Amino acid sequence: MKKFISGLVLGLGISAASVGYASDTVQIYLFNARYMFNGEEKIVEDPYKSLNYEGHIYLPIRFIAENTGLQVNYDELLQTVSVKASPVYISKSSAITLAKSTDKLNNDVRWEAQFIDIHRNDSNSQLMDRAVWKVNGLYPAGNKTIVTLDAETGEQFSLTKLEAWGEVIPPTPDMGLVYGLAVNALLKSDPGLTREMKYIAVDPTGLKDLGEGDMEEILQSLNGNGVLVMKASFDELKAKGMVRDVNALEGVLLIVEKVVYAKDSILIDGYIFKTGLAAASSRITIQRDGEGWRISSVQGRGVS
């Protein structure tokens, strides 16, 4: 008897209202019950049914689970029903809204979100069996930002936690020095773009994990070029009237797109922007050198 009822309430299905099991005969009644979930009415219909047996109502547990965010499985061999919580994820539009809140000053960014379900076997990883929203923002100047969010809570992760070559490695406290090396490498990557430049602007958008005084250290590292050095995004330059037609600058804009930490090195992707038709992208590897850092390689990634 119990076996029959277990199969029924799991939605495995029956074809008659009266059944025989072994030497027993029972009378049950199937009906379409109405249920309320958080104030919203749901009607149990095929393939699920509620049943009445001797005045007791038996519920289709799989239907209940599906409407309450639970996962249910039936082990026929063990005759065991297992129920566990199923994650509820924030929506794509909510993920984009949260990503936008990280850069409230820029209204012209184009945002796209991708859902990623992560399953990792690294016991040291803080991202084991976790789903995330990866939200990409494309700025008018062509630079990009990536905001990674916990798909359940909306908490923002550092990009490094997802892409640090299988490890979760904290940033170095020397980020002012590291970014200073990187932006100087970007500046030197294409001498043609810096000819007759009137200023150097550093976009702070992609400079993650900055400590107190790091931004000033980055700007000071560029002071030897004989021109004005400032912190500004493309939109901020535009608001100051420093962007001409066809997105052309009289100076250059240095942009960091991506930062990945490894054990003894840091990989930085970025580019130098002059106009919408003139920019050079580079991948820079910065290596630990004793108690300091040095550039170990600069690879050009294309000129537009």
Short mmCIF file of C-alpha atoms in Angstrom, two decimals:
data_model
loop_
_atom_site.label_atom_id
_atom_site.label_comp_id
_atom_site.label_asym_id
_atom_site.label_seq_id
_atom_site.Cartn_x
_atom_site.Cartn_y
_atom_site.Cartn_z
CA MET A 1 0.00 0.00 0.00
CA LYS A 2 2.69 2.48 0.97
CA LYS A 3 4.62 1.73 -2.17
CA PHE A 4 1.61 2.48 -4.32
CA ILE A 5 0.85 5.77 -2.60
CA SER A 6 4.51 6.85 -2.74
CA GLY A 7 4.53 6.31 -6.48
CA LEU A 8 1.31 8.22 -6.86
CA VAL A 9 2.19 11.34 -4.94
CA LEU A 10 5.47 11.64 -6.79
CA GLY A 11 3.49 12.07 -9.96
CA LEU A 12 4.47 8.74 -11.48
CA GLY A 13 0.84 8.38 -12.56
CA ILE A 14 -2.14 6.05 -12.25
CA SER A 15 -4.90 5.22 -14.69
CA ALA A 16 -7.89 4.49 -12.46
CA ALA A 17 -9.54 5.79 -9.32
CA SER A 18 -9.79 2.32 -7.83
CA VAL A 19 -6.80 -0.04 -7.63
CA GLY A 20 -5.92 -3.43 -6.24
CA TYR A 21 -2.63 -4.11 -4.46
CA ALA A 22 -1.79 -7.62 -3.20
CA SER A 23 -4.93 -8.93 -1.48
CA ASP A 24 -6.16 -5.47 -0.46
CA THR A 25 -8.57 -3.17 -2.26
CA VAL A 26 -8.78 0.55 -1.52
CA GLN A 27 -10.99 3.31 -2.82
CA ILE A 28 -9.35 6.64 -3.64
CA TYR A 29 -10.66 9.74 -5.33
CA LEU A 30 -8.65 11.95 -7.66
CA PHE A 31 -9.45 15.63 -7.92
CA ASN A 32 -7.95 18.92 -9.09
CA ALA A 33 -7.11 20.77 -5.88
CA ARG A 34 -6.31 24.46 -5.64
CA TYR A 35 -3.19 25.61 -3.81
CA MET A 36 -1.93 29.05 -2.82
CA PHE A 37 1.81 29.78 -3.06
CA ASN A 38 2.72 33.17 -1.58
CA GLY A 39 -0.74 34.43 -2.41
CA GLU A 40 -0.74 33.09 -5.98
CA GLU A 41 -3.29 30.41 -6.80
CA LYS A 42 -2.10 27.24 -8.51
CA ILE A 43 -4.33 24.45 -9.77
CA VAL A 44 -3.03 20.88 -9.76
CA GLU A 45 -3.67 19.41 -13.20
CA ASP A 46 -2.27 16.61 -15.36
CA PRO A 47 0.16 14.99 -14.93
CA TYR A 48 -0.23 15.74 -11.22
CA LYS A 49 -3.34 14.94 -9.16
CA SER A 50 -4.36 15.26 -5.54
CA LEU A 51 -6.13 12.28 -3.99
CA ASN A 52 -8.57 11.66 -1.15
CA TYR A 53 -8.21 8.42 0.80
CA GLU A 54 -10.42 7.82 3.82
CA GLY A 55 -10.85 11.54 4.38
CA HIS A 56 -7.12 12.33 4.14
CA ILE A 57 -5.78 14.51 1.32
CA TYR A 58 -2.50 13.33 -0.25
CA LEU A 59 -0.49 15.96 -2.11
CA PRO A 60 1.64 15.52 -5.27
CA ILE A 61 4.98 16.31 -3.73
CA ARG A 62 6.74 16.99 -7.02
CA PHE A 63 4.18 19.67 -7.87
CA ILE A 64 4.62 21.23 -4.43
CA ALA A 65 8.41 21.12 -4.82
CA GLU A 66 8.38 22.75 -8.24
CA ASN A 67 6.34 25.66 -6.88
CA THR A 68 8.41 26.20 -3.73
CA GLY A 69 11.91 26.07 -5.20
CA LEU A 70 12.71 22.54 -4.01
CA GLN A 71 14.20 19.52 -5.76
CA VAL A 72 12.61 16.12 -5.18
CA ASN A 73 13.79 12.65 -6.22
CA TYR A 74 12.42 9.17 -5.60
CA ASP A 75 14.71 6.16 -5.17
CA GLU A 76 12.55 3.20 -6.17
CA LEU A 77 15.05 0.64 -4.87
CA LEU A 78 15.21 2.21 -1.40
CA GLN A 79 11.64 3.48 -1.57
CA THR A 80 12.95 6.84 -0.40
CA VAL A 81 11.91 10.35 -1.30
CA SER A 82 14.65 12.97 -1.00
CA VAL A 83 13.84 16.67 -0.93
CA LYS A 84 16.41 19.45 -0.94
CA ALA A 85 16.46 23.18 -1.48
CA SER A 86 16.91 24.34 -5.05
CA PRO A 87 18.72 27.66 -5.65
CA VAL A 88 16.70 30.67 -6.72
CA TYR A 89 18.65 32.99 -9.01
CA ILE A 90 18.28 36.70 -9.60
CA SER A 91 17.01 37.61 -13.05
CA LYS A 92 19.11 38.81 -15.97
CA SER A 93 17.60 42.30 -15.74
CA SER A 94 18.40 42.44 -12.01
CA ALA A 95 22.00 41.41 -12.71
CA ILE A 96 22.36 44.22 -15.27
CA THR A 97 20.82 46.73 -12.84
CA LEU A 98 23.33 45.71 -10.15
CA ALA A 99 26.20 45.97 -12.64
CA LYS A 100 25.08 49.47 -13.66
CA SER A 101 25.19 50.56 -10.02
CA THR A 102 28.97 49.99 -10.02
CA ASP A 103 29.43 52.87 -12.48
CA LYS A 104 26.64 55.40 -11.98
CA LEU A 105 28.46 58.21 -13.80
CA ASN A 106 28.44 56.55 -17.22
CA ASN A 107 25.03 56.32 -18.87
CA ASP A 108 26.20 55.33 -22.35
CA VAL A 109 27.55 51.90 -21.43
CA ARG A 110 26.02 48.93 -23.28
CA TRP A 111 25.49 46.01 -20.89
CA GLU A 112 25.14 42.30 -21.68
CA ALA A 113 24.74 39.53 -19.10
CA GLN A 114 25.68 35.84 -19.34
CA PHE A 115 24.60 33.17 -16.85
CA ILE A 116 27.40 30.74 -15.92
CA ASP A 117 26.96 27.66 -13.72
CA ILE A 118 30.33 26.85 -12.12
CA HIS A 119 31.19 23.38 -10.82
CA ARG A 120 34.76 23.02 -9.56
CA ASN A 121 36.56 20.34 -7.61
CA ASP A 122 39.16 22.64 -6.06
CA SER A 123 38.51 22.44 -2.31
CA ASN A 124 40.30 25.77 -1.83
CA SER A 125 38.04 27.60 -4.25
CA GLN A 126 35.43 29.97 -2.83
CA LEU A 127 33.38 29.47 -6.00
CA MET A 128 32.75 25.73 -5.77
CA ASP A 129 29.33 24.78 -7.17
CA ARG A 130 28.25 28.35 -7.59
CA ALA A 131 26.33 30.04 -10.37
CA VAL A 132 27.23 33.57 -11.43
CA TRP A 133 26.06 36.32 -13.74
CA LYS A 134 28.93 37.70 -15.82
CA VAL A 135 27.90 41.18 -16.94
CA ASN A 136 29.98 42.89 -19.64
CA GLY A 137 29.88 46.66 -20.09
CA LEU A 138 31.08 48.24 -23.35
CA TYR A 139 31.99 51.94 -23.16
CA PRO A 140 31.71 54.38 -26.08
CA ALA A 141 35.50 54.55 -26.34
CA GLY A 142 35.63 50.79 -26.84
CA ASN A 143 36.95 49.83 -23.42
CA LYS A 144 35.18 47.15 -21.45
CA THR A 145 34.40 46.33 -17.85
CA ILE A 146 33.29 43.01 -16.38
CA VAL A 147 31.09 42.72 -13.30
CA THR A 148 30.70 39.21 -11.88
CA LEU A 149 27.79 38.59 -9.50
CA ASP A 150 26.70 35.70 -7.32
CA ALA A 151 23.57 34.50 -9.16
CA GLU A 152 21.76 33.79 -5.88
CA THR A 153 22.66 36.81 -3.73
CA GLY A 154 23.75 39.43 -6.27
CA GLU A 155 27.06 39.86 -4.40
CA GLN A 156 29.84 41.18 -6.65
CA PHE A 157 32.96 39.06 -7.08
CA SER A 158 36.37 40.23 -8.10
CA LEU A 159 37.16 39.02 -11.62
CA THR A 160 40.27 37.36 -10.20
CA LYS A 161 38.18 34.88 -8.24
CA LEU A 162 36.88 33.48 -11.51
CA GLU A 163 39.94 33.62 -13.72
CA ALA A 164 43.04 33.24 -11.57
CA TRP A 165 44.09 30.07 -13.39
CA GLY A 166 42.16 27.83 -11.04
CA GLU A 167 43.18 29.57 -7.83
CA VAL A 168 41.74 32.33 -5.68
CA ILE A 169 44.70 34.63 -5.11
CA PRO A 170 44.40 37.96 -3.29
CA PRO A 171 45.69 41.13 -4.95
CA THR A 172 49.11 42.46 -4.05
CA PRO A 173 49.30 45.51 -1.77
CA ASP A 174 51.58 47.08 -4.43
CA MET A 175 48.84 47.77 -6.97
CA GLY A 176 49.92 51.39 -7.42
CA LEU A 177 53.36 50.20 -8.54
CA VAL A 178 51.92 47.38 -10.69
CA TYR A 179 49.43 49.61 -12.51
CA GLY A 180 52.12 52.27 -12.90
CA LEU A 181 54.28 49.77 -14.78
CA ALA A 182 51.28 48.70 -16.87
CA VAL A 183 50.12 52.16 -17.98
CA ASN A 184 53.67 53.17 -18.88
CA ALA A 185 53.95 50.02 -21.00
CA LEU A 186 50.67 50.92 -22.72
CA LEU A 187 51.93 54.44 -23.37
CA LYS A 188 55.07 53.09 -25.07
CA SER A 189 53.27 50.38 -27.04
CA ASP A 190 52.64 52.61 -30.09
CA PRO A 191 54.85 55.73 -30.44
CA GLY A 192 52.69 56.94 -33.33
CA LEU A 193 49.72 57.48 -31.03
CA THR A 194 51.67 59.61 -28.56
CA ARG A 195 53.19 61.97 -31.12
CA GLU A 196 52.23 65.59 -30.28
CA MET A 197 49.91 64.47 -27.47
CA LYS A 198 48.78 67.28 -25.16
CA TYR A 199 47.81 65.18 -22.15
CA ILE A 200 47.67 61.65 -20.73
CA ALA A 201 44.45 60.43 -19.14
CA VAL A 202 44.16 57.22 -17.13
CA ASP A 203 40.71 55.63 -17.04
CA PRO A 204 40.12 54.44 -13.44
CA THR A 205 37.26 52.11 -14.41
CA GLY A 206 39.32 48.94 -14.81
CA LEU A 207 41.78 49.63 -11.98
CA LYS A 208 40.55 47.10 -9.44
CA ASP A 209 41.74 46.59 -5.86
CA LEU A 210 43.33 50.02 -5.48
CA GLY A 211 44.51 51.00 -2.03
CA GLU A 212 44.85 54.43 -0.50
CA GLY A 213 47.30 56.54 -2.49
CA ASP A 214 47.58 54.03 -5.36
CA MET A 215 45.87 56.28 -7.92
CA GLU A 216 48.24 59.13 -7.12
CA GLU A 217 51.21 56.75 -7.49
CA ILE A 218 49.94 55.66 -10.92
CA LEU A 219 49.58 59.24 -12.15
CA GLN A 220 52.97 60.25 -10.75
CA SER A 221 54.62 57.41 -12.68
CA LEU A 222 53.58 59.20 -15.90
CA ASN A 223 54.82 62.66 -14.93
CA GLY A 224 58.09 62.37 -16.86
CA ASN A 225 56.41 62.79 -20.25
CA GLY A 226 56.18 66.58 -20.18
CA VAL A 227 52.39 66.80 -20.53
CA LEU A 228 49.39 67.09 -18.23
CA VAL A 229 48.48 63.80 -16.50
CA MET A 230 44.98 63.22 -15.16
CA LYS A 231 42.49 60.61 -14.00
CA ALA A 232 39.50 60.56 -16.36
CA SER A 233 37.24 58.20 -18.26
CA PHE A 234 36.20 58.80 -21.86
CA ASP A 235 32.84 60.18 -20.71
CA GLU A 236 34.54 62.55 -18.27
CA LEU A 237 36.83 63.82 -21.02
CA LYS A 238 33.79 64.29 -23.21
CA ALA A 239 31.99 66.24 -20.48
CA LYS A 240 35.02 68.55 -20.22
CA GLY A 241 34.92 69.23 -23.97
CA MET A 242 38.17 67.33 -24.56
CA VAL A 243 36.74 64.95 -27.19
CA ARG A 244 36.47 66.18 -30.77
CA ASP A 245 34.33 64.82 -33.57
CA VAL A 246 34.70 61.10 -34.44
CA ASN A 247 35.78 60.48 -30.83
CA ALA A 248 39.23 62.00 -31.33
CA LEU A 249 41.47 63.14 -28.47
CA GLU A 250 44.28 65.68 -28.45
CA GLY A 251 45.87 63.51 -25.82
CA VAL A 252 45.73 59.77 -25.15
CA LEU A 253 43.56 57.66 -22.88
CA LEU A 254 45.12 54.63 -21.14
CA ILE A 255 42.60 51.90 -20.35
CA VAL A 256 42.97 48.68 -18.33
CA GLU A 257 40.41 46.07 -19.41
CA LYS A 258 41.27 42.97 -17.43
CA VAL A 259 43.48 41.94 -14.51
CA VAL A 260 44.32 38.32 -13.59
CA TYR A 261 46.41 37.42 -10.55
CA ALA A 262 48.66 34.38 -10.43
CA LYS A 263 51.02 33.29 -7.68
CA ASP A 264 54.04 35.36 -8.69
CA SER A 265 52.77 37.34 -11.66
CA ILE A 266 49.92 39.58 -12.79
CA LEU A 267 48.49 39.63 -16.30
CA ILE A 268 46.96 42.90 -17.48
CA ASP A 269 45.09 43.51 -20.73
CA GLY A 270 44.66 47.12 -21.79
CA TYR A 271 45.07 49.62 -24.58
CA ILE A 272 45.99 53.16 -25.52
CA PHE A 273 43.21 55.15 -27.19
CA LYS A 274 43.71 58.16 -29.47
CA THR A 275 40.67 58.17 -31.75
CA GLY A 276 37.87 55.83 -32.70
CA LEU A 277 40.13 54.70 -35.54
CA ALA A 278 43.46 54.68 -33.71
CA ALA A 279 44.10 52.48 -30.67
CA ALA A 280 46.64 49.81 -29.73
CA SER A 281 45.92 46.88 -27.42
CA SER A 282 48.52 45.01 -25.36
CA ARG A 283 48.79 42.11 -22.94
CA ILE A 284 51.30 42.87 -20.20
CA THR A 285 52.78 40.32 -17.81
CA ILE A 286 54.27 41.74 -14.62
CA GLN A 287 56.50 39.40 -12.63
CA ARG A 288 57.44 39.39 -8.96
CA ASP A 289 61.09 40.45 -8.63
CA GLY A 290 62.35 40.00 -5.10
CA GLU A 291 60.31 42.45 -3.04
CA GLY A 292 59.27 44.42 -6.12
CA TRP A 293 57.78 43.93 -9.59
CA ARG A 294 59.04 44.14 -13.16
CA ILE A 295 57.54 43.80 -16.62
CA SER A 296 58.43 40.40 -18.07
CA SER A 297 56.59 40.70 -21.39
CA VAL A 298 54.44 43.03 -23.50
CA GLN A 299 52.52 41.42 -26.35
CA GLY A 300 50.73 43.53 -28.92
CA ARG A 301 47.17 42.40 -29.53
CA GLY A 302 46.30 44.52 -32.53
CA VAL A 303 46.04 48.11 -33.69
CA SER A 304 42.87 49.73 -34.99
#
